[in-house]
C-alpha cells in the first residue's frame, strides 16, 4: 500500500466520492447521479474515499454483468464445481466458534457441539462477528479489539421482493429512483441513524433480461431501500410493514402504475433478518463501511491478523463488498494459503 501512495495522491483518493464528482460536475442532479454508486458497496458518498469512483470505470470498461438465472445460478455453478472436486458441502449448520490452541486455529465447533478439525480454516462469516463472537475473549487480540471498537458499519438494507400480475415493459433492468433529499437523507441513514419518511430506491427488474423470472404476462422485481443499520434501534416488526406500504405507494404514483392492485408474492427483509439469517454485525448490509481507514490494506486482512491457520474472505475483508470484491478475496486467499497437498 505504501508503494501506491503517490498514485493514490495523483488520483486524489483523499477526497470523497462526492468531492471528486463535484470537482468535475456543477449540476446538482448530475452530481447525485454520478456519486450514488458507493451505496452499492455500503458507503455514504459524502464519506467514502474517491477510490470507489472506480465503480464507474469498471461499469464503463467491462459493462454491467447479469448471470442468467440470477445470483442463484452462480451459487449452483460453484456448487457443481465443488462437488466435481470432491468437496463435501454441509448446509444449514452454524459454526459457533473456532477451535484454538495457543495462537493456532485447529478447526471449528458447530452449534450442537460437533467439532471439525482442520489444517486451515477459511471463514466467510462477517469478520466483525467472527473476531468478537466466534473467538473466546481471552484469545482475541488487543489490536483487533481496538480496531473493532472504532469500526464504522455500512447501512442496513430493506429489500422488498415482489411479482406483478402484469408487465411493465418500459422499466429497465436497473433503475435508481431518487427521492427529493440527498445529502440530508444520507446523513439520516448513516450518521443520525433515523428512519425517515422519504427514501431513494434501487429497483431491479430481472425480467427485462431473463423472462424465466416470472410466468408469462407477469413481472418480477426487488426494490432495495438503504436504511439505518440496527445501531439506529428501529423496531423493524413495526417499521417493516409500514415502509413496505410507503414504497409500494411511491412506486405506484411514479413508475409502476396500479402496483398496489397487481402486486403478488411479496415479502421483505430488514436489517433484523440480515442479523439473524447471515450473522451480520448490527444487521449491516455490507459489513464495515468502505471509508478510507477501512479500505484496501486497512480492511480486515485475508490472512488473520493474530491467529495462525485462519484466512478470511467476504464483504468485510480486503478488497471489499459486492460479488467482484468477494470473489477477488477468495482469489487472494487461494494465493496466500500454503500448498498443503503437493500439486
Ligand atoms: C439485495 C442485494 C442486492 C445485491 N446486488 C448485488 C449486485 O447486483 N452485484 C454485486 O456485485 N453485489 C450485490 N450485492 C452485494 C453482494 O451480494 C454481497 O456483497 C456478497 O454477497 C457478500 O458476500 P459474502 O460472502 O461476504 O457474504 P454472504 O453472501 O452473506 O455469505 C456469507 C454466508 O455465510 C453464512 N454464515 C455467516 N456466519 C456463519 C456461521 N457462523 N456459520 C455458518 N454459516 C455462516 C451466512 O449465512 C451466509 O450464507 C447485493 C446485496 C443485496 C443484499
CSV table of C-alpha atoms and ligand atoms in Angstrom, one decimal:
chain,number,residue,atom,x,y,z
A,1,UNK,CA,0.0,0.0,0.0
A,2,UNK,CA,2.9,2.4,0.8
A,3,UNK,CA,4.2,1.9,-2.8
A,4,UNK,CA,0.8,3.0,-4.1
A,5,UNK,CA,0.7,6.3,-2.1
A,6,UNK,CA,2.0,8.5,-5.0
A,7,UNK,CA,-0.7,7.1,-7.3
A,8,UNK,CA,-3.4,7.4,-4.6
A,9,UNK,CA,-2.4,11.1,-4.2
A,10,UNK,CA,-2.4,11.6,-8.0
A,11,UNK,CA,-5.9,10.1,-8.2
A,12,UNK,CA,-7.0,12.4,-5.3
A,13,UNK,CA,-8.0,9.5,-3.1
A,14,UNK,CA,-8.0,11.8,-0.1
A,15,UNK,CA,-11.2,13.3,-1.5
A,16,UNK,CA,-14.6,11.7,-1.0
A,17,UNK,CA,-16.6,10.4,-4.0
A,18,UNK,CA,-18.9,13.5,-3.7
A,19,UNK,CA,-16.0,15.9,-3.6
A,20,UNK,CA,-14.3,14.4,-6.7
A,21,UNK,CA,-17.6,14.2,-8.7
A,22,UNK,CA,-18.4,17.8,-7.7
A,23,UNK,CA,-15.0,18.9,-8.9
A,24,UNK,CA,-16.0,17.9,-12.5
A,25,UNK,CA,-19.8,18.4,-12.5
A,26,UNK,CA,-21.8,21.5,-11.4
A,27,UNK,CA,-25.4,20.4,-11.9
A,28,UNK,CA,-26.7,19.1,-8.6
A,29,UNK,CA,-28.8,16.3,-10.1
A,30,UNK,CA,-25.8,15.1,-12.2
A,31,UNK,CA,-23.6,15.2,-9.1
A,32,UNK,CA,-26.2,12.9,-7.4
A,33,UNK,CA,-26.4,10.6,-10.3
A,34,UNK,CA,-22.6,10.2,-10.5
A,35,UNK,CA,-22.0,9.8,-6.8
A,36,UNK,CA,-24.7,7.4,-5.6
A,37,UNK,CA,-22.7,4.2,-6.5
A,38,UNK,CA,-20.8,3.8,-3.2
A,39,UNK,CA,-24.2,2.7,-1.7
A,40,UNK,CA,-23.8,-0.4,-3.8
A,41,UNK,CA,-20.9,-1.4,-1.5
A,42,UNK,CA,-22.3,0.1,1.7
A,43,UNK,CA,-20.8,3.6,1.7
A,44,UNK,CA,-22.1,7.1,2.1
A,45,UNK,CA,-20.8,9.1,-1.0
A,46,UNK,CA,-20.0,12.0,1.4
A,47,UNK,CA,-17.6,9.8,3.5
A,48,UNK,CA,-16.4,7.2,1.0
A,49,UNK,CA,-12.9,7.7,-0.5
A,50,UNK,CA,-13.0,8.6,-4.2
A,51,UNK,CA,-11.1,5.3,-4.9
A,52,UNK,CA,-14.7,4.0,-5.2
A,53,UNK,CA,-15.2,6.1,-8.3
A,54,UNK,CA,-13.6,3.0,-9.8
A,55,UNK,CA,-17.2,1.5,-9.9
A,56,UNK,CA,-17.9,3.9,-12.8
A,57,UNK,CA,-14.7,2.9,-14.5
A,58,UNK,CA,-15.5,-0.8,-14.1
A,59,UNK,CA,-19.0,-0.4,-15.5
A,60,UNK,CA,-17.8,1.6,-18.5
A,61,UNK,CA,-14.8,-0.6,-19.2
A,62,UNK,CA,-16.4,-4.0,-18.7
A,63,UNK,CA,-20.1,-3.4,-18.8
A,64,UNK,CA,-22.7,-4.5,-16.2
A,65,UNK,CA,-23.0,-8.3,-16.0
A,66,UNK,CA,-26.0,-10.4,-15.1
A,67,UNK,CA,-26.0,-14.2,-14.7
A,68,UNK,CA,-29.0,-15.7,-16.5
A,69,UNK,CA,-31.0,-17.3,-13.7
A,70,UNK,CA,-29.7,-14.7,-11.2
A,71,UNK,CA,-27.2,-15.0,-8.4
A,72,UNK,CA,-28.6,-18.4,-7.6
A,73,UNK,CA,-27.2,-19.6,-10.9
A,74,UNK,CA,-23.7,-18.6,-9.8
A,75,UNK,CA,-24.2,-20.4,-6.5
A,76,UNK,CA,-25.4,-23.5,-8.3
A,77,UNK,CA,-22.4,-23.4,-10.7
A,78,UNK,CA,-20.0,-23.1,-7.8
A,79,UNK,CA,-21.7,-26.0,-6.0
A,80,UNK,CA,-21.3,-28.1,-9.2
A,81,UNK,CA,-17.6,-27.2,-9.4
A,82,UNK,CA,-17.1,-28.1,-5.7
A,83,UNK,CA,-18.8,-31.4,-6.0
A,84,UNK,CA,-16.7,-32.2,-9.1
A,85,UNK,CA,-13.6,-31.6,-6.9
A,86,UNK,CA,-14.9,-34.0,-4.3
A,87,UNK,CA,-15.7,-31.2,-1.7
A,88,UNK,CA,-18.3,-32.1,0.9
A,89,UNK,CA,-20.8,-29.3,1.5
A,90,UNK,CA,-22.8,-29.2,4.7
A,91,UNK,CA,-25.8,-26.9,4.6
A,92,UNK,CA,-27.8,-25.3,7.4
A,93,UNK,CA,-25.1,-25.7,10.1
A,94,UNK,CA,-23.8,-22.8,12.0
A,95,UNK,CA,-20.2,-22.6,13.2
A,96,UNK,CA,-20.4,-21.4,16.8
A,97,UNK,CA,-16.8,-20.8,17.5
A,98,UNK,CA,-13.2,-21.5,16.4
A,99,UNK,CA,-11.2,-24.3,18.0
A,100,UNK,CA,-7.9,-22.6,19.0
A,101,UNK,CA,-4.8,-24.0,20.7
A,102,UNK,CA,-2.3,-21.3,21.8
A,103,UNK,CA,-2.3,-18.9,18.8
A,104,UNK,CA,-3.2,-21.6,16.2
A,105,UNK,CA,-6.7,-22.3,14.8
A,106,UNK,CA,-7.2,-26.1,14.7
A,107,UNK,CA,-10.8,-26.3,13.5
A,108,UNK,CA,-14.4,-25.2,14.2
A,109,UNK,CA,-17.1,-26.1,16.7
A,110,UNK,CA,-20.6,-26.3,15.3
A,111,UNK,CA,-23.8,-25.3,17.1
A,112,UNK,CA,-24.7,-28.5,18.9
A,113,UNK,CA,-21.1,-29.2,19.9
A,114,UNK,CA,-19.7,-31.2,17.0
A,115,UNK,CA,-16.0,-30.4,16.3
A,116,UNK,CA,-14.4,-30.4,12.9
A,117,UNK,CA,-10.7,-30.4,12.9
A,118,UNK,CA,-8.8,-28.7,10.1
A,119,UNK,CA,-5.3,-27.8,8.9
A,120,UNK,CA,-6.6,-24.5,7.6
A,121,UNK,CA,-9.9,-22.6,8.3
A,122,UNK,CA,-11.2,-20.1,5.7
A,123,UNK,CA,-14.0,-18.0,7.2
A,124,UNK,CA,-16.7,-16.4,5.1
A,125,UNK,CA,-18.5,-15.0,8.1
A,126,UNK,CA,-18.7,-11.3,8.8
A,127,UNK,CA,-15.2,-10.5,10.2
A,128,UNK,CA,-16.7,-8.2,12.9
A,129,UNK,CA,-18.8,-11.1,14.1
A,130,UNK,CA,-16.0,-13.7,13.7
A,131,UNK,CA,-13.5,-11.7,15.8
A,132,UNK,CA,-15.9,-10.7,18.5
A,133,UNK,CA,-18.2,-13.7,18.9
A,134,UNK,CA,-16.6,-16.8,17.4
A,135,UNK,CA,-13.3,-16.4,19.3
A,136,UNK,CA,-13.4,-16.5,23.1
A,137,UNK,CA,-12.4,-13.1,24.6
A,138,UNK,CA,-9.1,-14.2,26.1
A,139,UNK,CA,-7.9,-15.4,22.7
A,140,UNK,CA,-9.0,-12.1,20.9
A,141,UNK,CA,-6.1,-9.9,20.0
A,142,UNK,CA,-6.0,-6.4,21.6
A,143,UNK,CA,-5.3,-4.8,18.3
A,144,UNK,CA,-8.3,-6.3,16.6
A,145,UNK,CA,-10.5,-5.4,19.6
A,146,UNK,CA,-9.3,-1.8,19.3
A,147,UNK,CA,-9.9,-1.8,15.6
A,148,UNK,CA,-13.4,-3.2,16.1
A,149,UNK,CA,-14.2,-0.6,18.8
A,150,UNK,CA,-13.6,2.2,16.3
A,151,UNK,CA,-15.2,0.4,13.3
A,152,UNK,CA,-17.9,2.1,11.3
A,153,UNK,CA,-20.5,-0.1,9.8
A,154,UNK,CA,-22.3,0.1,6.5
A,155,UNK,CA,-26.0,0.9,6.3
A,156,UNK,CA,-28.8,-1.6,6.7
A,157,UNK,CA,-30.9,-2.8,3.8
A,158,UNK,CA,-34.7,-3.1,3.5
A,159,UNK,CA,-35.3,-5.4,0.5
A,160,UNK,CA,-38.9,-5.9,-0.9
A,161,UNK,CA,-39.2,-8.7,-3.3
A,162,UNK,CA,-42.4,-8.9,-5.4
A,163,UNK,CA,-44.1,-10.1,-8.5
A,164,UNK,CA,-46.8,-8.3,-10.6
A,165,UNK,CA,-49.7,-9.9,-12.4
A,166,UNK,CA,-49.0,-7.5,-15.3
A,167,UNK,CA,-45.8,-6.5,-17.1
A,168,UNK,CA,-44.0,-3.1,-17.1
A,169,UNK,CA,-42.0,-3.3,-20.3
A,170,UNK,CA,-40.8,0.3,-20.1
A,171,UNK,CA,-38.9,-0.4,-16.9
A,172,UNK,CA,-35.2,-1.1,-17.4
A,173,UNK,CA,-33.3,-3.9,-15.7
A,174,UNK,CA,-31.7,-1.4,-13.3
A,175,UNK,CA,-33.4,1.8,-12.1
A,176,UNK,CA,-32.3,4.3,-9.4
A,177,UNK,CA,-35.3,6.1,-8.1
A,178,UNK,CA,-34.1,9.3,-6.4
A,179,UNK,CA,-36.0,11.0,-3.6
A,180,UNK,CA,-36.2,14.7,-3.1
A,181,UNK,CA,-33.4,14.9,-0.4
A,182,UNK,CA,-29.9,13.6,-1.0
A,183,UNK,CA,-27.2,14.7,1.5
A,184,UNK,CA,-29.7,15.0,4.3
A,185,UNK,CA,-31.3,11.7,3.6
A,186,UNK,CA,-27.8,10.0,3.6
A,187,UNK,CA,-27.0,11.8,6.9
A,188,UNK,CA,-30.2,10.4,8.4
A,189,UNK,CA,-29.3,6.9,7.3
A,190,UNK,CA,-25.5,6.8,8.1
A,191,UNK,CA,-25.0,9.5,10.8
A,192,UNK,CA,-28.2,10.2,12.7
A,193,UNK,CA,-29.4,6.6,12.0
A,194,UNK,CA,-33.0,7.8,11.7
A,195,UNK,CA,-35.6,6.0,9.5
A,196,UNK,CA,-37.1,9.0,7.7
A,197,UNK,CA,-40.4,9.1,5.8
A,198,UNK,CA,-38.7,9.6,2.4
A,199,UNK,CA,-36.2,7.4,0.6
A,200,UNK,CA,-34.2,6.7,-2.5
A,201,UNK,CA,-34.5,3.3,-4.1
A,202,UNK,CA,-32.8,0.9,-6.4
A,203,UNK,CA,-35.3,-1.1,-8.4
A,204,UNK,CA,-34.3,-4.4,-10.0
A,205,UNK,CA,-36.4,-5.9,-12.8
A,206,UNK,CA,-34.6,-9.1,-13.9
A,207,UNK,CA,-37.5,-10.0,-16.3
A,208,UNK,CA,-36.1,-7.2,-18.5
A,209,UNK,CA,-33.2,-9.6,-19.3
A,210,UNK,CA,-34.4,-13.0,-18.2
A,211,UNK,CA,-38.0,-13.9,-18.8
A,212,UNK,CA,-37.7,-17.1,-16.7
A,213,UNK,CA,-38.0,-15.0,-13.6
A,214,UNK,CA,-41.9,-14.7,-13.9
A,215,UNK,CA,-44.8,-16.5,-15.6
A,216,UNK,CA,-46.0,-15.2,-19.0
A,217,UNK,CA,-47.7,-11.8,-18.7
A,218,UNK,CA,-46.1,-11.2,-15.3
A,219,UNK,CA,-43.0,-9.4,-14.0
A,220,UNK,CA,-40.5,-9.9,-11.2
A,221,UNK,CA,-38.8,-7.2,-9.1
A,222,UNK,CA,-36.9,-6.4,-6.0
A,223,UNK,CA,-36.6,-2.9,-4.6
A,224,UNK,CA,-33.7,-2.0,-2.3
A,225,UNK,CA,-34.0,0.8,0.2
A,226,UNK,CA,-31.0,1.9,2.2
A,227,UNK,CA,-32.0,2.3,5.9
A,228,UNK,CA,-30.1,2.7,9.2
A,229,UNK,CA,-28.4,-0.5,10.5
A,230,UNK,CA,-29.5,-1.9,13.9
A,231,UNK,CA,-27.4,0.8,15.7
A,232,UNK,CA,-30.4,3.0,14.9
A,233,UNK,CA,-32.6,0.9,17.3
A,234,UNK,CA,-35.6,0.8,14.9
A,235,UNK,CA,-38.4,-1.6,15.8
A,236,UNK,CA,-38.5,-3.5,12.5
A,237,UNK,CA,-41.5,-5.6,13.3
A,238,UNK,CA,-43.5,-2.3,13.2
A,239,UNK,CA,-41.4,-0.3,10.7
A,240,UNK,CA,-41.1,-3.0,8.1
A,241,UNK,CA,-44.8,-3.3,7.0
A,242,UNK,CA,-45.2,0.5,7.1
A,243,UNK,CA,-42.1,1.0,5.0
A,244,UNK,CA,-43.3,-1.6,2.5
A,245,UNK,CA,-46.6,0.3,2.1
A,246,UNK,CA,-44.8,3.6,1.6
A,247,UNK,CA,-42.5,2.2,-1.1
A,248,UNK,CA,-45.4,0.5,-3.0
A,249,UNK,CA,-47.4,3.8,-2.9
A,250,UNK,CA,-44.4,5.8,-4.1
A,251,UNK,CA,-43.6,3.4,-7.0
A,252,UNK,CA,-47.3,3.3,-7.9
A,253,UNK,CA,-47.5,7.1,-8.1
A,254,UNK,CA,-44.5,7.3,-10.3
A,255,UNK,CA,-43.1,4.4,-12.5
A,256,UNK,CA,-45.3,1.4,-11.6
A,257,UNK,CA,-48.9,2.5,-12.1
A,258,UNK,CA,-51.6,0.1,-10.5
A,259,UNK,CA,-48.9,-1.5,-8.4
A,260,UNK,CA,-51.0,-2.0,-5.2
A,261,UNK,CA,-53.6,-3.9,-7.2
A,262,UNK,CA,-51.2,-6.1,-9.2
A,263,UNK,CA,-48.5,-6.9,-6.6
A,264,UNK,CA,-48.2,-10.5,-5.7
A,265,UNK,CA,-46.0,-12.9,-3.8
A,266,UNK,CA,-44.3,-10.1,-1.9
A,267,UNK,CA,-42.0,-10.4,1.1
A,268,UNK,CA,-39.3,-8.3,2.6
A,269,UNK,CA,-36.1,-8.5,4.5
A,270,UNK,CA,-35.0,-5.9,7.1
A,271,UNK,CA,-31.6,-5.4,8.9
A,272,UNK,CA,-33.1,-7.7,11.6
A,273,UNK,CA,-33.1,-10.5,9.1
A,274,UNK,CA,-29.6,-9.8,8.0
A,275,UNK,CA,-28.5,-10.1,11.6
A,276,UNK,CA,-30.5,-13.3,12.2
A,277,UNK,CA,-30.0,-15.1,8.9
A,278,UNK,CA,-26.4,-14.1,8.0
A,279,UNK,CA,-25.0,-13.2,11.4
A,280,UNK,CA,-24.1,-9.8,10.2
A,281,UNK,CA,-22.9,-7.4,12.9
A,282,UNK,CA,-25.5,-4.7,13.6
A,283,UNK,CA,-27.5,-6.2,10.7
A,284,UNK,CA,-25.3,-4.1,8.3
A,285,UNK,CA,-25.8,-4.9,4.6
A,286,UNK,CA,-22.1,-4.8,3.7
A,287,UNK,CA,-20.1,-5.4,6.9
A,288,UNK,CA,-17.8,-2.4,7.8
A,289,UNK,CA,-18.3,0.6,5.6
A,290,UNK,CA,-15.8,1.5,2.8
A,291,UNK,CA,-14.3,4.6,4.3
A,292,UNK,CA,-10.6,5.3,3.7
A,293,UNK,CA,-9.4,3.9,7.0
A,294,UNK,CA,-11.4,0.7,6.4
A,295,UNK,CA,-10.4,0.2,2.8
A,296,UNK,CA,-7.6,-1.7,1.0
A,297,UNK,CA,-4.8,-2.6,3.5
A,298,UNK,CA,-6.9,-1.1,6.3
A,299,UNK,CA,-9.8,-3.5,5.7
A,300,UNK,CA,-9.8,-6.9,7.5
A,301,UNK,CA,-6.9,-8.8,6.2
A,302,UNK,CA,-7.3,-12.0,4.2
A,303,UNK,CA,-4.8,-13.7,6.5
A,304,UNK,CA,-6.0,-13.4,10.1
A,305,UNK,CA,-4.1,-10.6,11.9
A,306,UNK,CA,-3.2,-12.6,15.1
A,307,UNK,CA,-4.1,-16.3,14.6
A,308,UNK,CA,-2.3,-18.9,12.6
A,309,UNK,CA,-4.1,-21.1,10.0
A,310,UNK,CA,-7.1,-18.7,9.8
A,311,UNK,CA,-8.0,-17.0,6.5
A,312,UNK,CA,-10.8,-14.6,5.7
A,313,UNK,CA,-12.9,-14.0,2.6
A,314,UNK,CA,-16.1,-11.9,2.0
A,315,UNK,CA,-17.5,-8.4,2.1
A,316,UNK,CA,-15.8,-7.2,5.3
A,317,UNK,CA,-12.3,-8.3,4.1
A,318,UNK,CA,-9.9,-6.9,1.6
A,319,UNK,CA,-10.8,-5.8,-1.1
A,320,UNK,CA,-14.4,-5.4,-0.2
A,321,UNK,CA,-18.2,-5.9,-0.7
A,322,UNK,CA,-20.0,-6.9,-3.9
A,323,UNK,CA,-19.6,-10.1,-5.9
A,324,UNK,CA,-16.4,-8.9,-7.8
A,325,UNK,CA,-14.9,-8.0,-4.4
A,326,UNK,CA,-15.8,-11.1,-2.5
A,327,UNK,CA,-14.7,-13.4,-5.4
A,328,UNK,CA,-11.4,-11.4,-5.5
A,329,UNK,CA,-10.9,-12.0,-1.8
A,330,UNK,CA,-11.2,-15.8,-2.5
A,331,UNK,CA,-8.5,-15.5,-5.2
A,332,UNK,CA,-6.3,-13.6,-2.7
A,333,UNK,CA,-6.7,-16.4,-0.1
A,334,UNK,CA,-6.0,-19.0,-2.7
A,335,UNK,CA,-2.6,-17.4,-3.3
A,336,UNK,CA,-1.9,-17.0,0.5
A,337,UNK,CA,-2.7,-20.5,1.7
A,338,UNK,CA,0.4,-22.7,1.7
A,339,UNK,CA,0.1,-25.6,-0.5
A,340,UNK,CA,-0.5,-28.5,1.9
A,341,UNK,CA,-1.0,-31.1,-0.8
A,342,UNK,CA,1.7,-31.1,-3.5
A,343,UNK,CA,0.2,-30.3,-6.9
B,1,LIG,C1,-30.5,-7.1,-2.3
B,1,LIG,C2,-29.0,-7.2,-2.6
B,1,LIG,C3,-28.6,-7.0,-3.9
B,1,LIG,C4,-27.2,-7.0,-4.2
B,1,LIG,N1,-26.9,-6.9,-5.5
B,1,LIG,C5,-25.6,-7.0,-5.9
B,1,LIG,C6,-25.2,-6.9,-7.3
B,1,LIG,O1,-26.1,-6.7,-8.1
B,1,LIG,N2,-23.9,-7.1,-7.6
B,1,LIG,C7,-23.0,-7.3,-6.7
B,1,LIG,O2,-21.8,-7.4,-7.0
B,1,LIG,N3,-23.3,-7.4,-5.3
B,1,LIG,C8,-24.6,-7.3,-4.9
B,1,LIG,N4,-24.9,-7.3,-3.6
B,1,LIG,C9,-23.8,-7.5,-2.6
B,1,LIG,C10,-23.4,-8.9,-2.5
B,1,LIG,O3,-24.5,-9.8,-2.5
B,1,LIG,C11,-22.6,-9.1,-1.2
B,1,LIG,O4,-21.6,-8.1,-1.1
B,1,LIG,C12,-22.0,-10.5,-1.1
B,1,LIG,O5,-22.9,-11.5,-1.2
B,1,LIG,C13,-21.2,-10.7,0.2
B,1,LIG,O6,-20.6,-12.0,0.1
B,1,LIG,P1,-20.1,-12.6,1.5
B,1,LIG,O7,-19.6,-14.0,1.0
B,1,LIG,O8,-19.2,-11.7,2.2
B,1,LIG,O9,-21.4,-12.8,2.4
B,1,LIG,P2,-22.8,-13.6,2.2
B,1,LIG,O10,-23.1,-13.7,0.7
B,1,LIG,O11,-23.7,-13.0,3.2
B,1,LIG,O12,-22.4,-15.1,2.6
B,1,LIG,C14,-22.0,-15.4,3.9
B,1,LIG,C15,-22.7,-16.7,4.3
B,1,LIG,O13,-22.1,-17.2,5.4
B,1,LIG,C16,-23.1,-17.7,6.3
B,1,LIG,N5,-22.6,-17.6,7.7
B,1,LIG,C17,-22.2,-16.5,8.4
B,1,LIG,N6,-21.8,-16.8,9.6
B,1,LIG,C18,-21.9,-18.2,9.7
B,1,LIG,C19,-21.5,-19.2,10.7
B,1,LIG,N7,-21.1,-18.8,11.9
B,1,LIG,N8,-21.8,-20.5,10.4
B,1,LIG,C20,-22.2,-20.9,9.2
B,1,LIG,N9,-22.5,-20.0,8.2
B,1,LIG,C21,-22.4,-18.7,8.5
B,1,LIG,C22,-24.2,-16.7,6.1
B,1,LIG,O14,-25.5,-17.2,6.5
B,1,LIG,C23,-24.1,-16.5,4.6
B,1,LIG,O15,-24.9,-17.5,3.9
B,1,LIG,C24,-26.3,-7.3,-3.2
B,1,LIG,C25,-26.7,-7.5,-1.9
B,1,LIG,C26,-28.0,-7.4,-1.6
B,1,LIG,C27,-28.4,-7.7,-0.2
